[in-house]
Amino acid sequence: MRISKFLGSLAAFALAGNLVLADPARVLVQSTTSTENSGLYAYLLPLFEAETGLRVDVVSVGTGQAIKNARNGDADVLLVHAKAAEEAFVAEGYGVQRFDLMYNDFVLVGPASDPDALRSAKTLTEVLVQIAGSGTPFFSRGDDSGTHKKERSLWAGAGVDVETETGQWYRETGAGMGATLRIAVESEGYTLTDRATWIAFAGKDQHEILFAGDASLFNQYGIIAVNPERHPHVNANGAQQFIGWMLSKEGQSLIGAYTRDGQQLFFPNGEKETGTH
């Protein structure tokens, strides 16, 4: 389905006589924490709100919780980064259609002293095996977020069974990315983070990126309208406007122009069609 057809269908839902909107002036977005922590919303949303007159409220939680909230109808739009879970959300009828929006990558951060010589590793598998054998603590979010899902898949791909190491060198924080980064820095340990959150993180101290660039560290973000057939109370018209704007030439250009400390945080790769907002 092309974006123009999608937006037309969603608009039809919004105009249907049996659809009662809870607040037609507000768009509720369930979102991953990285987009909030990076400052992207503080940069983008005032521009969207000034242009459309809509207010956007963002609930920033881990991807797993964001999807759960959206399944319960507590969202108009879902913006997260766990593609398989997003596709399941749509396939099960909770979302209208998923679109690629933007991407960046995950990075492995740790003490700048590089106690386990991770910088010299040639592959991510080599990095993870070295960590597993070193005893240096690795801090996992352990919260079913997109980052946590990615991290667990990477350990599995490297043949490391972290379940048997939980509470030893492998430690779950049960917290968001910012808190997990603080714990890793204070404990002189490792963690996996999205690059945008790391760039925006103010407490780096003596921690640095020790490994990046592997193809498996690619981090894709998707955007989905919650299905008004499943949850008739959602603001389908507002969702249409927000998604259309984010995927438009204007929205995509603004995403690409956003920087922190001179570094681009997100790279737009959504469908770009004029006249969608």
Backbone as JSON, one array per atom type, in Angstrom:
{
  "sequence": "MRISKFLGSLAAFALAGNLVLADPARVLVQSTTSTENSGLYAYLLPLFEAETGLRVDVVSVGTGQAIKNARNGDADVLLVHAKAAEEAFVAEGYGVQRFDLMYNDFVLVGPASDPDALRSAKTLTEVLVQIAGSGTPFFSRGDDSGTHKKERSLWAGAGVDVETETGQWYRETGAGMGATLRIAVESEGYTLTDRATWIAFAGKDQHEILFAGDASLFNQYGIIAVNPERHPHVNANGAQQFIGWMLSKEGQSLIGAYTRDGQQLFFPNGEKETGTH",
  "N": [[0.85, -1.2, 0.0], [0.68, 2.14, -0.94], [1.76, 5.27, 0.5], [0.01, 7.4, 0.01], [-2.44, 6.15, -0.53], [-2.8, 4.85, 1.88], [-3.07, 7.06, 3.66], [-5.4, 8.17, 2.68], [-7.25, 6.15, 3.26], [-7.11, 6.13, 6.03], [-8.03, 8.68, 6.61], [-10.65, 8.41, 5.83], [-11.64, 6.72, 7.82], [-11.44, 8.53, 9.95], [-13.38, 10.35, 9.31], [-15.68, 8.97, 9.44], [-19.03, 8.49, 10.54], [-19.46, 6.95, 12.82], [-17.25, 7.19, 14.4], [-15.88, 8.3, 17.32], [-13.95, 10.78, 18.53], [-11.6, 11.07, 21.13], [-10.09, 13.35, 21.71], [-9.81, 15.54, 19.36], [-7.9, 17.46, 18.91], [-5.51, 16.59, 19.79], [-2.65, 14.48, 19.44], [-1.63, 11.37, 20.41], [1.35, 9.83, 21.05], [2.97, 6.82, 21.37], [6.16, 6.0, 22.24], [9.58, 4.97, 21.65], [12.35, 5.39, 23.93], [14.69, 6.57, 22.96], [14.24, 8.48, 20.97], [13.09, 10.5, 22.39], [15.03, 11.02, 24.44], [17.15, 11.91, 22.91], [16.48, 14.43, 22.14], [15.07, 14.86, 19.85], [12.25, 15.1, 19.59], [11.73, 17.48, 20.95], [12.8, 19.22, 19.19], [11.41, 18.71, 16.74], [8.56, 18.66, 17.23], [7.43, 21.23, 18.01], [7.47, 22.53, 15.54], [5.78, 20.98, 13.92], [3.4, 21.27, 15.39], [2.94, 24.04, 15.25], [2.42, 24.28, 12.57], [0.16, 22.72, 12.08], [-1.68, 23.06, 14.16], [-2.28, 21.06, 15.91], [-1.76, 19.33, 19.01], [0.9, 17.42, 20.23], [1.36, 14.73, 22.31], [3.76, 12.85, 23.95], [4.46, 9.62, 25.05], [7.12, 8.28, 26.5], [8.71, 5.36, 26.53], [10.15, 2.04, 26.92], [10.39, 0.06, 23.9], [8.91, -2.39, 23.99], [7.01, -1.88, 26.04], [5.77, 0.34, 24.93], [4.53, -0.76, 22.67], [2.78, -2.52, 23.94], [1.13, -0.66, 25.29], [0.0, 0.64, 23.09], [-1.4, -1.48, 21.93], [-3.39, -1.69, 23.79], [-4.89, 0.46, 23.16], [-4.04, 2.92, 24.0], [-2.93, 5.04, 22.5], [-2.44, 6.99, 19.52], [-0.55, 6.9, 17.6], [2.27, 4.84, 16.95], [5.7, 4.76, 17.53], [8.56, 3.24, 17.19], [11.39, 0.91, 17.58], [11.73, -1.92, 16.69], [11.52, -4.05, 14.44], [10.37, -6.6, 13.79], [8.53, -6.99, 15.87], [6.92, -4.78, 15.42], [5.84, -5.37, 12.91], [4.35, -7.59, 13.62], [2.48, -6.36, 15.26], [0.96, -4.93, 13.39], [0.09, -7.05, 11.74], [-1.57, -8.43, 13.47], [-3.7, -6.79, 13.62], [-3.7, -4.46, 15.11], [-2.42, -2.21, 14.21], [-2.48, 0.07, 11.39], [-0.73, 0.35, 9.11], [2.75, -0.21, 8.69], [5.54, 1.99, 8.42], [8.87, 2.54, 7.34], [10.87, 4.97, 8.94], [13.26, 6.3, 9.83], [16.78, 5.86, 10.53], [19.56, 4.77, 12.58], [22.41, 3.65, 14.35], [23.42, 0.98, 16.59], [25.78, 1.03, 19.3], [28.67, -0.18, 21.05], [29.62, 0.63, 24.21], [32.17, 1.48, 26.6], [34.76, 1.47, 29.2], [37.26, 3.94, 28.56], [39.84, 3.1, 28.77], [39.84, 0.59, 27.73], [39.88, -2.2, 28.8], [39.67, -4.88, 27.98], [40.62, -5.03, 25.44], [38.88, -4.46, 23.25], [38.79, -2.78, 21.08], [40.52, -3.78, 19.25], [39.28, -5.92, 18.14], [37.93, -7.73, 15.39], [35.37, -8.45, 14.62], [31.89, -8.29, 15.64], [31.03, -10.57, 16.98], [33.44, -11.52, 18.01], [33.98, -9.46, 19.82], [31.85, -9.75, 21.68], [32.29, -12.33, 22.67], [34.77, -11.93, 23.88], [34.05, -10.16, 25.92], [32.35, -11.81, 27.41], [34.18, -13.64, 28.41], [35.77, -12.16, 30.03], [34.95, -11.15, 32.51], [34.48, -8.52, 33.12], [31.85, -6.34, 33.92], [28.79, -6.41, 32.07], [26.11, -4.38, 31.29], [22.77, -4.81, 30.89], [19.68, -3.54, 29.63], [17.36, -5.01, 30.14], [14.59, -4.76, 29.85], [12.75, -5.3, 27.86], [12.83, -3.49, 25.83], [13.46, -1.95, 22.56], [16.22, -1.79, 22.26], [17.04, -3.68, 24.16], [15.9, -6.02, 23.06], [17.39, -6.18, 20.68], [20.0, -6.42, 21.73], [19.87, -8.92, 23.1], [19.46, -10.61, 20.95], [21.88, -10.34, 19.66], [23.75, -11.47, 21.45], [22.83, -14.1, 21.36], [23.37, -14.68, 18.67], [26.11, -14.67, 18.78], [26.6, -16.93, 20.13], [26.61, -16.94, 22.89], [25.37, -17.74, 26.0], [23.58, -15.85, 27.87], [21.71, -16.15, 29.85], [22.58, -17.96, 31.74], [24.5, -16.49, 32.94], [23.43, -14.36, 34.2], [23.34, -11.96, 36.75], [25.92, -12.38, 37.38], [28.65, -11.58, 35.55], [26.96, -10.59, 33.64], [24.46, -8.3, 33.86], [21.26, -7.19, 34.6], [19.55, -4.16, 34.44], [16.92, -3.33, 34.45], [16.01, -0.87, 33.7], [15.74, 2.32, 31.95], [17.5, 3.62, 29.01], [19.15, 5.86, 29.61], [19.53, 5.65, 32.43], [20.72, 3.13, 32.54], [23.08, 3.6, 31.13], [24.3, 5.39, 32.94], [24.75, 3.68, 35.12], [26.5, 1.82, 33.95], [28.71, 3.47, 33.41], [29.4, 4.36, 36.0], [30.1, 1.93, 37.12], [32.19, 1.08, 35.63], [31.74, -0.54, 33.42], [30.39, -2.33, 30.53], [27.97, -1.51, 27.96], [25.23, -1.72, 25.61], [24.05, 0.7, 23.39], [21.85, 2.92, 21.57], [23.15, 5.07, 19.07], [22.28, 7.76, 19.01], [21.26, 8.32, 21.6], [23.61, 7.98, 23.04], [25.25, 10.05, 22.04], [23.81, 12.25, 22.97], [23.97, 11.88, 25.69], [24.98, 13.09, 28.8], [26.73, 12.27, 30.77], [29.22, 10.96, 30.16], [31.88, 10.71, 31.13], [34.7, 8.79, 31.56], [34.08, 7.02, 29.59], [33.77, 5.55, 26.33], [32.9, 4.99, 22.83], [33.58, 1.74, 21.95], [33.22, -0.23, 20.07], [31.75, -0.37, 16.86], [29.82, -0.19, 13.81], [29.36, -2.71, 12.67], [27.29, -4.62, 10.5], [25.11, -5.83, 11.71], [24.38, -4.12, 13.7], [22.69, -2.22, 12.82], [19.99, 0.08, 13.12], [16.76, 0.44, 12.83], [13.94, 2.6, 12.69], [10.39, 2.61, 13.0], [7.08, 3.76, 12.04], [3.66, 3.83, 12.92], [0.16, 3.96, 12.52], [-2.34, 3.58, 14.96], [-4.93, 1.21, 14.72], [-8.1, 2.3, 13.88], [-10.3, 0.67, 13.57], [-9.94, -1.29, 15.4], [-9.68, 0.16, 17.77], [-11.9, 2.39, 18.19], [-11.9, 4.92, 19.36], [-9.58, 6.33, 18.8], [-7.59, 9.09, 17.57], [-7.79, 9.26, 14.5], [-7.62, 11.03, 12.34], [-5.77, 12.91, 13.3], [-3.58, 11.2, 13.61], [-3.15, 10.56, 10.93], [-2.33, 13.08, 9.93], [0.02, 13.53, 11.42], [1.71, 11.31, 10.79], [1.81, 11.59, 8.01], [3.15, 14.05, 7.84], [5.62, 13.5, 9.08], [6.66, 11.69, 7.25], [6.82, 13.16, 4.99], [8.5, 15.26, 2.55], [9.34, 17.57, 3.87], [9.26, 16.83, 6.63], [11.07, 14.66, 6.64], [13.4, 15.93, 5.8], [13.85, 17.65, 7.96], [14.31, 15.81, 10.02], [16.73, 14.72, 9.12], [18.32, 16.95, 9.36], [18.73, 17.36, 12.01], [21.0, 17.73, 14.64], [23.45, 16.99, 17.2], [26.05, 18.28, 19.05], [27.36, 18.71, 16.65], [26.94, 16.36, 15.26], [25.05, 14.21, 13.2], [22.08, 12.64, 14.19], [19.97, 10.98, 13.38], [18.96, 9.26, 10.41], [17.0, 9.89, 7.74], [14.74, 7.66, 6.13], [12.21, 7.25, 5.22], [9.11, 6.95, 3.28], [8.89, 9.32, 0.8], [6.67, 11.53, -0.22], [5.11, 14.17, -1.89], [2.55, 16.41, -0.78], [1.27, 14.95, 1.26], [0.57, 15.86, 3.68]],
  "CA": [[0.0, 0.0, 0.0], [1.42, 3.39, -0.97], [1.4, 6.15, 1.6], [-1.15, 8.21, -0.34], [-3.61, 5.31, -0.34], [-2.92, 4.65, 3.33], [-3.59, 8.26, 4.3], [-6.79, 8.32, 2.27], [-8.04, 5.19, 4.02], [-7.16, 6.56, 7.42], [-8.9, 9.84, 6.67], [-12.03, 7.92, 5.75], [-11.98, 6.28, 9.17], [-11.6, 9.69, 10.8], [-14.6, 11.07, 8.96], [-16.84, 8.1, 9.58], [-19.95, 8.98, 11.55], [-19.46, 6.17, 14.03], [-15.98, 7.34, 15.1], [-15.9, 9.36, 18.31], [-12.59, 11.1, 18.91], [-11.46, 11.51, 22.51], [-9.61, 14.73, 21.66], [-9.35, 15.73, 17.98], [-6.81, 18.43, 18.85], [-4.31, 15.99, 20.37], [-2.14, 13.22, 18.93], [-0.89, 10.67, 21.45], [2.38, 8.98, 20.46], [3.74, 5.91, 22.22], [7.46, 6.1, 21.58], [10.82, 4.52, 22.27], [12.98, 6.46, 24.71], [15.83, 7.21, 22.29], [13.79, 9.66, 20.24], [12.87, 11.54, 23.42], [16.29, 11.37, 25.1], [18.05, 12.58, 21.96], [16.01, 15.79, 21.89], [14.44, 14.96, 18.53], [10.88, 15.59, 19.69], [11.77, 18.89, 21.34], [13.16, 19.94, 17.96], [10.43, 18.54, 15.68], [7.14, 18.82, 17.52], [6.93, 22.62, 17.91], [7.29, 22.88, 14.13], [4.55, 20.31, 13.49], [2.25, 21.86, 16.1], [2.69, 25.38, 14.7], [1.91, 24.15, 11.2], [-1.13, 22.01, 12.01], [-2.57, 23.4, 15.26], [-2.45, 19.89, 16.76], [-0.82, 19.12, 20.1], [1.42, 16.06, 20.29], [1.82, 14.25, 23.6], [4.59, 11.66, 23.77], [4.76, 8.73, 26.17], [8.43, 7.73, 26.15], [8.98, 4.14, 27.29], [10.79, 1.04, 26.08], [9.58, -0.37, 22.77], [7.96, -3.41, 24.41], [5.92, -1.25, 26.77], [5.06, 1.2, 23.99], [3.66, -1.63, 21.86], [1.71, -2.98, 24.84], [0.22, 0.46, 25.5], [-0.74, 0.86, 21.84], [-2.35, -2.6, 21.81], [-4.5, -1.4, 24.69], [-5.61, 1.63, 22.65], [-3.54, 4.13, 24.64], [-2.07, 5.71, 21.52], [-2.89, 7.21, 18.16], [0.59, 6.58, 16.75], [3.34, 4.08, 17.57], [6.99, 5.06, 16.9], [9.49, 2.4, 17.95], [12.49, 0.36, 16.77], [11.84, -3.38, 16.77], [10.73, -4.25, 13.23], [9.57, -7.83, 13.84], [7.41, -6.74, 16.77], [6.06, -3.8, 14.75], [5.1, -6.07, 11.87], [3.35, -8.42, 14.3], [1.46, -5.42, 15.72], [0.1, -4.67, 12.24], [-0.51, -8.31, 11.29], [-2.61, -8.82, 14.43], [-4.82, -5.88, 13.49], [-3.63, -3.31, 16.02], [-1.92, -1.08, 13.46], [-2.97, 0.16, 10.02], [0.39, 0.01, 8.23], [4.05, 0.21, 9.2], [6.45, 2.65, 7.49], [10.21, 2.95, 7.75], [10.91, 6.4, 9.18], [14.63, 6.79, 9.91], [17.65, 4.85, 11.12], [20.93, 5.06, 12.99], [23.0, 2.35, 14.67], [23.78, 0.69, 17.97], [27.22, 1.05, 19.56], [29.09, -0.79, 22.31], [30.42, 1.6, 24.96], [32.85, 0.95, 27.78], [35.85, 2.32, 29.69], [38.2, 4.38, 27.53], [41.08, 2.32, 28.93], [39.65, -0.62, 26.94], [40.57, -3.25, 29.57], [39.62, -6.19, 27.33], [41.13, -4.87, 24.07], [37.77, -4.62, 22.3], [39.03, -1.99, 19.87], [41.3, -4.56, 18.28], [38.45, -7.0, 17.63], [37.55, -7.55, 13.98], [33.95, -8.7, 14.44], [31.07, -8.15, 16.84], [31.07, -11.84, 17.7], [34.7, -11.53, 18.77], [33.79, -8.52, 20.93], [30.95, -10.3, 22.69], [32.97, -13.47, 23.28], [35.8, -11.38, 24.77], [33.37, -9.64, 27.11], [31.85, -12.95, 28.18], [35.29, -14.31, 29.07], [36.63, -11.21, 30.76], [34.49, -10.85, 33.86], [34.07, -7.12, 33.2], [30.38, -6.38, 33.86], [28.0, -5.87, 30.97], [24.81, -3.98, 31.82], [21.65, -4.92, 29.95], [18.48, -2.86, 30.1], [16.47, -6.02, 30.7], [13.25, -4.16, 29.97], [11.98, -5.61, 26.65], [12.9, -2.36, 24.9], [14.06, -2.29, 21.29], [17.65, -2.01, 22.5], [17.17, -4.96, 24.86], [15.63, -7.07, 22.09], [18.56, -6.26, 19.79], [21.15, -6.93, 22.49], [19.73, -10.35, 23.35], [19.65, -11.32, 19.68], [23.31, -10.32, 19.35], [24.38, -12.5, 22.28], [22.45, -15.41, 20.8], [24.1, -14.85, 17.43], [27.52, -14.92, 19.1], [26.7, -18.21, 20.83], [26.81, -16.73, 24.33], [24.14, -17.94, 26.77], [23.63, -14.9, 28.99], [20.8, -16.57, 30.9], [23.36, -18.63, 32.79], [25.45, -15.53, 33.51], [22.68, -13.26, 34.81], [23.7, -11.74, 38.13], [27.38, -12.46, 37.48], [29.15, -10.46, 34.75], [25.81, -10.07, 32.88], [23.6, -7.71, 34.88], [20.1, -6.48, 34.06], [19.2, -3.0, 35.26], [15.47, -3.09, 34.49], [15.86, 0.59, 33.61], [15.86, 2.91, 30.63], [18.85, 3.74, 28.46], [19.94, 6.84, 30.35], [19.9, 5.09, 33.73], [21.65, 2.02, 32.3], [24.37, 4.21, 30.81], [24.9, 5.91, 34.17], [25.23, 2.54, 35.9], [27.68, 1.27, 33.28], [29.83, 4.4, 33.61], [29.8, 4.33, 37.41], [30.63, 0.6, 37.44], [33.26, 0.81, 34.68], [31.32, -1.7, 32.64], [29.97, -2.17, 29.14], [26.56, -1.62, 27.61], [24.86, -1.42, 24.22], [23.14, 1.84, 23.32], [21.73, 3.54, 20.26], [24.13, 6.16, 18.95], [21.68, 9.06, 19.32], [21.23, 8.49, 23.05], [24.98, 8.14, 23.51], [25.72, 11.4, 21.7], [23.12, 13.22, 23.82], [24.2, 11.55, 27.09], [25.88, 14.09, 29.38], [27.6, 11.72, 31.82], [30.13, 9.97, 29.57], [33.06, 10.58, 31.97], [35.81, 8.15, 30.85], [33.56, 5.99, 28.69], [33.81, 5.85, 24.9], [32.48, 3.91, 21.93], [34.67, 0.8, 21.73], [32.98, -1.0, 18.85], [30.6, 0.07, 16.07], [29.99, -0.37, 12.37], [28.95, -4.01, 12.17], [25.98, -4.54, 9.84], [24.07, -6.29, 12.64], [24.07, -3.04, 14.64], [21.75, -1.3, 12.16], [18.87, 0.38, 14.01], [15.66, 1.01, 12.03], [12.75, 3.07, 13.39], [9.17, 2.56, 12.22], [5.96, 4.56, 12.51], [2.43, 3.1, 12.64], [-1.09, 4.48, 13.08], [-3.17, 2.58, 15.64], [-6.07, 0.88, 13.87], [-9.38, 2.76, 14.43], [-11.27, -0.42, 13.57], [-9.72, -2.01, 16.66], [-9.9, 1.12, 18.85], [-12.62, 3.48, 17.53], [-11.74, 6.22, 20.0], [-8.32, 6.98, 18.47], [-7.63, 10.27, 16.7], [-7.29, 8.78, 13.22], [-7.26, 12.17, 11.51], [-4.51, 13.44, 13.82], [-2.53, 10.24, 13.26], [-2.91, 10.76, 9.51], [-1.56, 14.3, 9.73], [1.34, 13.4, 12.01], [2.5, 10.37, 10.01], [2.06, 12.21, 6.71], [4.16, 15.11, 8.01], [6.91, 12.87, 9.39], [7.14, 11.01, 6.06], [6.87, 14.11, 3.88], [9.82, 15.82, 2.25], [9.67, 18.5, 4.94], [9.57, 16.11, 7.86], [12.29, 13.88, 6.46], [14.53, 16.87, 5.77], [14.08, 18.13, 9.32], [14.95, 14.71, 10.76], [18.12, 14.64, 8.69], [19.06, 18.16, 9.74], [18.89, 17.44, 13.47], [22.33, 17.35, 15.1], [23.91, 17.31, 18.56], [27.52, 18.36, 19.05], [27.82, 18.64, 15.28], [26.76, 15.02, 14.7], [23.7, 13.84, 12.8], [21.64, 11.56, 15.05], [19.05, 10.08, 12.68], [19.06, 9.35, 8.96], [15.65, 9.6, 7.24], [14.56, 6.74, 5.0], [10.79, 7.01, 5.03], [8.58, 7.24, 1.96], [8.79, 10.76, 0.62], [5.74, 11.94, -1.27], [4.58, 15.5, -1.63], [1.11, 16.52, -0.64], [0.74, 13.97, 2.2], [0.19, 16.48, 4.93]],
  "C": [[0.88, 1.25, 0.0], [0.93, 4.32, 0.12], [0.17, 6.98, 1.28], [-2.45, 7.42, -0.14], [-3.87, 5.07, 1.13], [-3.56, 5.87, 4.0], [-5.04, 8.5, 3.92], [-7.69, 7.39, 3.05], [-8.2, 5.63, 5.46], [-8.05, 7.79, 7.58], [-10.37, 9.43, 6.62], [-12.51, 7.41, 7.1], [-12.29, 7.49, 10.06], [-12.92, 10.41, 10.55], [-15.86, 10.24, 9.14], [-17.72, 8.55, 10.73], [-19.92, 8.22, 12.85], [-18.16, 6.28, 14.81], [-16.07, 8.53, 16.03], [-14.48, 9.6, 18.78], [-12.56, 11.6, 20.35], [-11.02, 12.97, 22.57], [-9.03, 14.97, 20.27], [-8.2, 16.72, 17.85], [-5.49, 17.86, 19.36], [-3.96, 14.7, 19.64], [-1.28, 12.59, 20.02], [0.07, 9.67, 20.8], [3.03, 8.13, 21.54], [5.08, 5.71, 21.53], [8.58, 5.44, 22.37], [11.52, 5.7, 22.94], [14.06, 7.21, 23.93], [15.43, 8.47, 21.54], [13.53, 10.83, 21.19], [14.2, 12.0, 24.01], [17.24, 12.14, 24.2], [17.68, 14.04, 21.73], [15.29, 15.96, 20.57], [13.04, 15.54, 18.61], [10.85, 17.07, 20.07], [12.09, 19.77, 20.14], [12.03, 19.9, 16.94], [9.02, 19.02, 16.03], [6.65, 20.26, 17.52], [6.68, 23.05, 16.48], [6.01, 22.26, 13.59], [3.33, 20.97, 14.12], [1.92, 23.25, 15.56], [2.05, 25.3, 13.32], [0.49, 23.61, 11.16], [-2.14, 22.43, 13.08], [-2.86, 22.23, 16.17], [-1.4, 19.87, 17.87], [-0.39, 17.66, 20.09], [1.91, 15.76, 21.7], [2.55, 12.94, 23.39], [4.73, 10.92, 25.08], [6.03, 7.99, 25.79], [8.77, 6.57, 27.07], [9.76, 3.18, 26.39], [9.84, 0.56, 25.0], [8.53, -1.41, 23.17], [6.76, -2.83, 25.13], [5.11, -0.35, 25.85], [4.09, 0.39, 23.13], [2.5, -2.14, 22.71], [0.68, -1.89, 25.05], [-0.64, 0.71, 24.26], [-1.75, -0.26, 21.59], [-3.59, -2.35, 22.66], [-5.31, -0.18, 24.25], [-5.16, 2.93, 23.26], [-2.56, 4.84, 23.73], [-2.86, 5.97, 20.25], [-1.81, 6.75, 17.18], [1.62, 5.81, 17.58], [4.63, 4.37, 16.8], [8.07, 4.37, 17.71], [10.56, 1.82, 17.03], [12.71, -1.12, 17.06], [10.96, -3.93, 15.64], [9.84, -5.49, 13.3], [8.35, -7.65, 14.73], [6.43, -5.75, 16.17], [5.21, -4.48, 13.68], [4.04, -6.98, 12.47], [2.19, -7.57, 14.8], [0.45, -5.13, 14.61], [-0.63, -5.94, 11.82], [-1.65, -8.76, 12.18], [-3.77, -7.82, 14.47], [-4.8, -4.67, 14.39], [-3.14, -2.05, 15.32], [-2.42, -1.11, 12.03], [-1.89, -0.28, 9.04], [1.66, 0.55, 8.85], [4.87, 0.86, 8.09], [7.83, 2.78, 8.12], [10.19, 4.47, 7.91], [12.34, 6.95, 9.1], [15.47, 5.67, 10.53], [18.89, 5.5, 11.71], [21.56, 3.71, 13.32], [23.19, 2.21, 16.17], [25.3, 0.69, 18.09], [27.48, 0.39, 20.91], [29.99, 0.21, 23.01], [31.02, 0.94, 26.19], [33.98, 1.87, 28.2], [36.85, 2.67, 28.58], [39.52, 3.63, 27.6], [41.04, 1.01, 28.17], [40.31, -1.84, 27.59], [40.61, -4.61, 28.89], [39.96, -6.12, 25.84], [40.04, -5.07, 23.02], [38.02, -3.85, 21.01], [39.78, -2.79, 18.8], [40.5, -5.7, 17.67], [38.03, -6.69, 16.2], [36.05, -7.7, 13.76], [33.2, -8.5, 15.75], [31.06, -9.44, 17.64], [32.33, -11.94, 18.55], [34.59, -10.62, 19.99], [32.97, -9.16, 22.05], [31.58, -11.5, 23.4], [34.06, -13.0, 24.24], [35.17, -10.83, 26.04], [32.94, -10.79, 28.01], [32.97, -13.65, 28.95], [36.1, -13.43, 29.99], [36.25, -11.02, 32.23], [34.12, -9.39, 34.07], [32.55, -7.07, 33.05], [29.82, -5.76, 32.59], [26.61, -5.59, 31.51], [23.76, -3.96, 30.71], [20.46, -4.14, 30.52], [17.48, -3.84, 30.71], [15.02, -5.6, 30.79], [12.37, -4.4, 28.75], [11.9, -4.41, 25.71], [13.48, -2.83, 23.57], [15.54, -2.58, 21.42], [17.88, -3.35, 23.19], [16.93, -6.13, 23.9], [16.83, -7.28, 21.16], [19.74, -6.89, 20.52], [21.06, -8.43, 22.72], [19.92, -11.16, 22.07], [21.13, -11.37, 19.3], [24.07, -11.35, 20.17], [24.09, -13.89, 21.71], [23.23, -15.7, 19.52], [25.57, -15.14, 17.64], [27.71, -16.24, 19.84], [26.95, -18.1, 22.31], [25.47, -16.83, 25.04], [24.16, -17.03, 28.0], [22.68, -15.28, 30.12], [21.56, -17.2, 32.06], [24.32, -17.69, 33.5], [24.75, -14.36, 34.21], [23.0, -13.16, 36.3], [25.19, -11.87, 38.38], [27.95, -11.3, 36.66], [28.03, -9.84, 33.93], [24.76, -9.6, 33.87], [22.48, -6.89, 34.23], [19.71, -5.35, 35.0], [17.7, -2.83, 35.43], [15.13, -1.62, 34.35], [16.0, 1.05, 32.17], [17.3, 3.09, 30.22], [19.71, 4.72, 29.24], [20.43, 6.3, 31.68], [20.91, 3.96, 33.56], [23.03, 2.55, 31.92], [25.05, 4.75, 32.06], [25.49, 4.78, 35.02], [26.5, 1.96, 35.28], [28.9, 2.16, 33.49], [30.33, 4.31, 35.05], [30.47, 3.02, 37.79], [31.78, 0.19, 36.53], [32.98, -0.46, 33.88], [30.93, -1.33, 31.23], [28.45, -2.1, 29.05], [26.39, -1.32, 26.13], [23.85, -0.29, 24.24], [22.97, 2.27, 21.87], [22.63, 4.77, 20.23], [23.54, 7.52, 19.35], [21.65, 9.32, 20.82], [22.64, 8.7, 23.6], [25.51, 9.54, 23.22], [25.1, 12.43, 22.64], [23.41, 13.02, 25.31], [25.29, 12.45, 27.68], [26.9, 13.51, 30.35], [28.62, 10.73, 31.32], [31.36, 9.7, 30.43], [34.2, 9.96, 31.14], [35.35, 7.02, 29.94], [33.58, 6.49, 27.24], [33.17, 4.72, 24.12], [33.7, 3.03, 21.65], [34.48, -0.06, 20.48], [31.7, -0.51, 18.18], [30.85, -0.34, 14.62], [29.62, -1.72, 11.82], [27.53, -3.91, 11.59], [24.84, -4.94, 10.78], [23.65, -5.23, 13.64], [23.16, -1.97, 14.02], [20.5, -1.14, 13.02], [17.79, 1.15, 13.26], [14.49, 1.41, 12.93], [11.55, 3.0, 12.45], [8.07, 3.39, 12.85], [4.66, 3.93, 12.02], [1.25, 3.86, 13.25], [-1.83, 3.33, 13.76], [-4.48, 2.43, 14.86], [-7.39, 1.35, 14.51], [-10.48, 1.71, 14.37], [-11.16, -1.24, 14.86], [-10.04, -1.11, 17.86], [-10.58, 2.37, 18.26], [-12.41, 4.86, 18.14], [-10.49, 6.97, 19.54], [-8.54, 8.17, 17.54], [-7.0, 9.89, 15.36], [-6.87, 9.93, 12.31], [-5.94, 12.79, 11.97], [-3.35, 12.52, 13.5], [-2.15, 10.38, 11.8], [-2.01, 11.97, 9.27], [-0.13, 14.15, 10.24], [2.23, 12.47, 11.18], [2.81, 10.96, 8.63], [3.15, 13.26, 6.78], [5.54, 14.51, 8.24], [7.52, 12.2, 8.15], [7.28, 11.94, 4.85], [8.3, 14.6, 3.65], [10.26, 16.77, 3.36], [10.09, 17.78, 6.2], [10.86, 15.33, 7.76], [13.53, 14.78, 6.42], [14.87, 17.38, 7.16], [14.74, 17.05, 10.18], [16.43, 14.63, 10.41], [18.96, 15.82, 9.12], [19.33, 18.24, 11.23], [20.27, 16.91, 13.89], [22.5, 17.67, 16.58], [25.44, 17.26, 18.52], [28.09, 18.18, 17.64], [27.65, 17.29, 14.61], [25.3, 14.76, 14.37], [23.28, 12.61, 13.58], [20.78, 10.53, 14.33], [19.15, 10.34, 11.18], [17.72, 8.94, 8.36], [15.65, 8.61, 6.09], [13.11, 6.34, 4.83], [10.36, 7.29, 3.61], [8.35, 8.74, 1.84], [7.86, 11.07, -0.54], [5.2, 13.32, -0.92], [3.08, 15.44, -1.47], [0.49, 15.54, 0.33], [0.36, 14.59, 3.53], [-0.49, 17.82, 4.68]]
}
